[in-house]
Short mmCIF file of C-alpha atoms in Angstrom, two decimals:
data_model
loop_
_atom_site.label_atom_id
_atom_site.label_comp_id
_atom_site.label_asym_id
_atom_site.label_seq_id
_atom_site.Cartn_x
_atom_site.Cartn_y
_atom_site.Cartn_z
CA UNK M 1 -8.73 -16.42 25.23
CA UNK M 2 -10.09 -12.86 23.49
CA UNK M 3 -5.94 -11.53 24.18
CA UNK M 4 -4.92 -14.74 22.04
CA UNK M 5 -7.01 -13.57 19.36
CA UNK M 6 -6.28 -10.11 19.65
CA UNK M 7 -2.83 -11.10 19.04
CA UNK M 8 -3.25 -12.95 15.96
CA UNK M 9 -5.23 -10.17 14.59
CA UNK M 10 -2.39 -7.76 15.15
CA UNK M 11 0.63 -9.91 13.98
CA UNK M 12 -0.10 -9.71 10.09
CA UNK M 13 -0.85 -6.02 9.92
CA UNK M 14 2.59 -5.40 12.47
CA UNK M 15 4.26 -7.90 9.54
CA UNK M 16 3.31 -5.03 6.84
CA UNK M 17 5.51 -1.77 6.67
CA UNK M 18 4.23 1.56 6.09
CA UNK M 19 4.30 2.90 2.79
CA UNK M 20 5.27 0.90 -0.89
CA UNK M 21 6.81 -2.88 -0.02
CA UNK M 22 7.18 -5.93 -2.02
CA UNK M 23 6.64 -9.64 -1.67
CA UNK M 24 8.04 -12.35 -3.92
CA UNK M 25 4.78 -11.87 -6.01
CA UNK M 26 2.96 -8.44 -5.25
CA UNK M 27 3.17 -4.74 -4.89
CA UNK M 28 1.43 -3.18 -2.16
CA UNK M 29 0.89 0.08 -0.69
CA UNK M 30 0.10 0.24 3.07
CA UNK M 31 -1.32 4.05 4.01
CA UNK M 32 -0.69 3.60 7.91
CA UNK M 33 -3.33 6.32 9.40
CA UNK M 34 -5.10 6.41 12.59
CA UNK M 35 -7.65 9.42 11.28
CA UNK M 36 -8.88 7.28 8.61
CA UNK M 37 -7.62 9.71 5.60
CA UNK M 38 -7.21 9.13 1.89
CA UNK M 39 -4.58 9.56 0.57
CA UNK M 40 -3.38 10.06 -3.25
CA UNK M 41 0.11 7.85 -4.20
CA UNK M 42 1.70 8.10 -7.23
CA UNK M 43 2.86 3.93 -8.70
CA UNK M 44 6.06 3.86 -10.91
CA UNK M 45 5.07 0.95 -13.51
CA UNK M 46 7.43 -1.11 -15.53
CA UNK M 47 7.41 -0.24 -19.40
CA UNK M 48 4.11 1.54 -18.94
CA UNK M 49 2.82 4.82 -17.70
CA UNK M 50 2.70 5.68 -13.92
CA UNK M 51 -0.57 6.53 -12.63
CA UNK M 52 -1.93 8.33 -9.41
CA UNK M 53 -3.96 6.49 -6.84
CA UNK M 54 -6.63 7.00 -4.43
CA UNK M 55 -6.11 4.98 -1.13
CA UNK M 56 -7.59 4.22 2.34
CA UNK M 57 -6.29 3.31 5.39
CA UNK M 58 -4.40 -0.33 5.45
CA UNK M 59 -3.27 -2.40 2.65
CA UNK M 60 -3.83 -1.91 -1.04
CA UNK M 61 -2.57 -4.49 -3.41
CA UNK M 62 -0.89 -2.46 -6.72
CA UNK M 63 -0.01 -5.15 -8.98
CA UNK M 64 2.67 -8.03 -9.39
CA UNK M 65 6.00 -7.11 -8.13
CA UNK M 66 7.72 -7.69 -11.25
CA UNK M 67 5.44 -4.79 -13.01
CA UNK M 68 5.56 -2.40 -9.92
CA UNK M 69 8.84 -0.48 -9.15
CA UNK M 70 7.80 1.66 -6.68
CA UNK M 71 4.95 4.16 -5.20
CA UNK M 72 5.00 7.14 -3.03
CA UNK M 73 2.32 9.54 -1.21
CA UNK M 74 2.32 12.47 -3.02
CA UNK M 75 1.54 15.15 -0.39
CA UNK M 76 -2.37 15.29 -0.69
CA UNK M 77 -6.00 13.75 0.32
CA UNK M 78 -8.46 12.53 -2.09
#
């Protein structure tokens, strides 16, 4: 029974690619790490300024999709 939830547990954070993606709605940025690092990402926004961002390990929700075009690690820790 523990390997059935084990597996459950897994599935969504297989389901989320490594780096900037999009859903229908959101923006995220998913900083796949097994050392536990922070990393700094820079987010290209929509008719605004782009900004540089501090984030940990996993998932980090940016913003609605239609105001986020994009974000990228930009080669150092924080």
């Amino acid at each position: 029974m523990s390997l059935g939830v084990v597996a459950v547990t897994a599935t969504p954070s297989a389901a989320d690619p490594c780096g900037f993606y999009e859903t229908s709605a959101d923006a995220f940025y998913n900083h796949c790490t097994s050392d536990g690092s922070r990393v700094v990402i820079k987010v290209r926004v929509a008719n605004a300024s782009d900004y540089e961002r501090c984030v940990g390990p996993g998932r980090t929700w940016l913003g609605p999709a239609s105001k986020i075009q994009g974000a990228h690690y930009v080669g150092r820790t924080c």
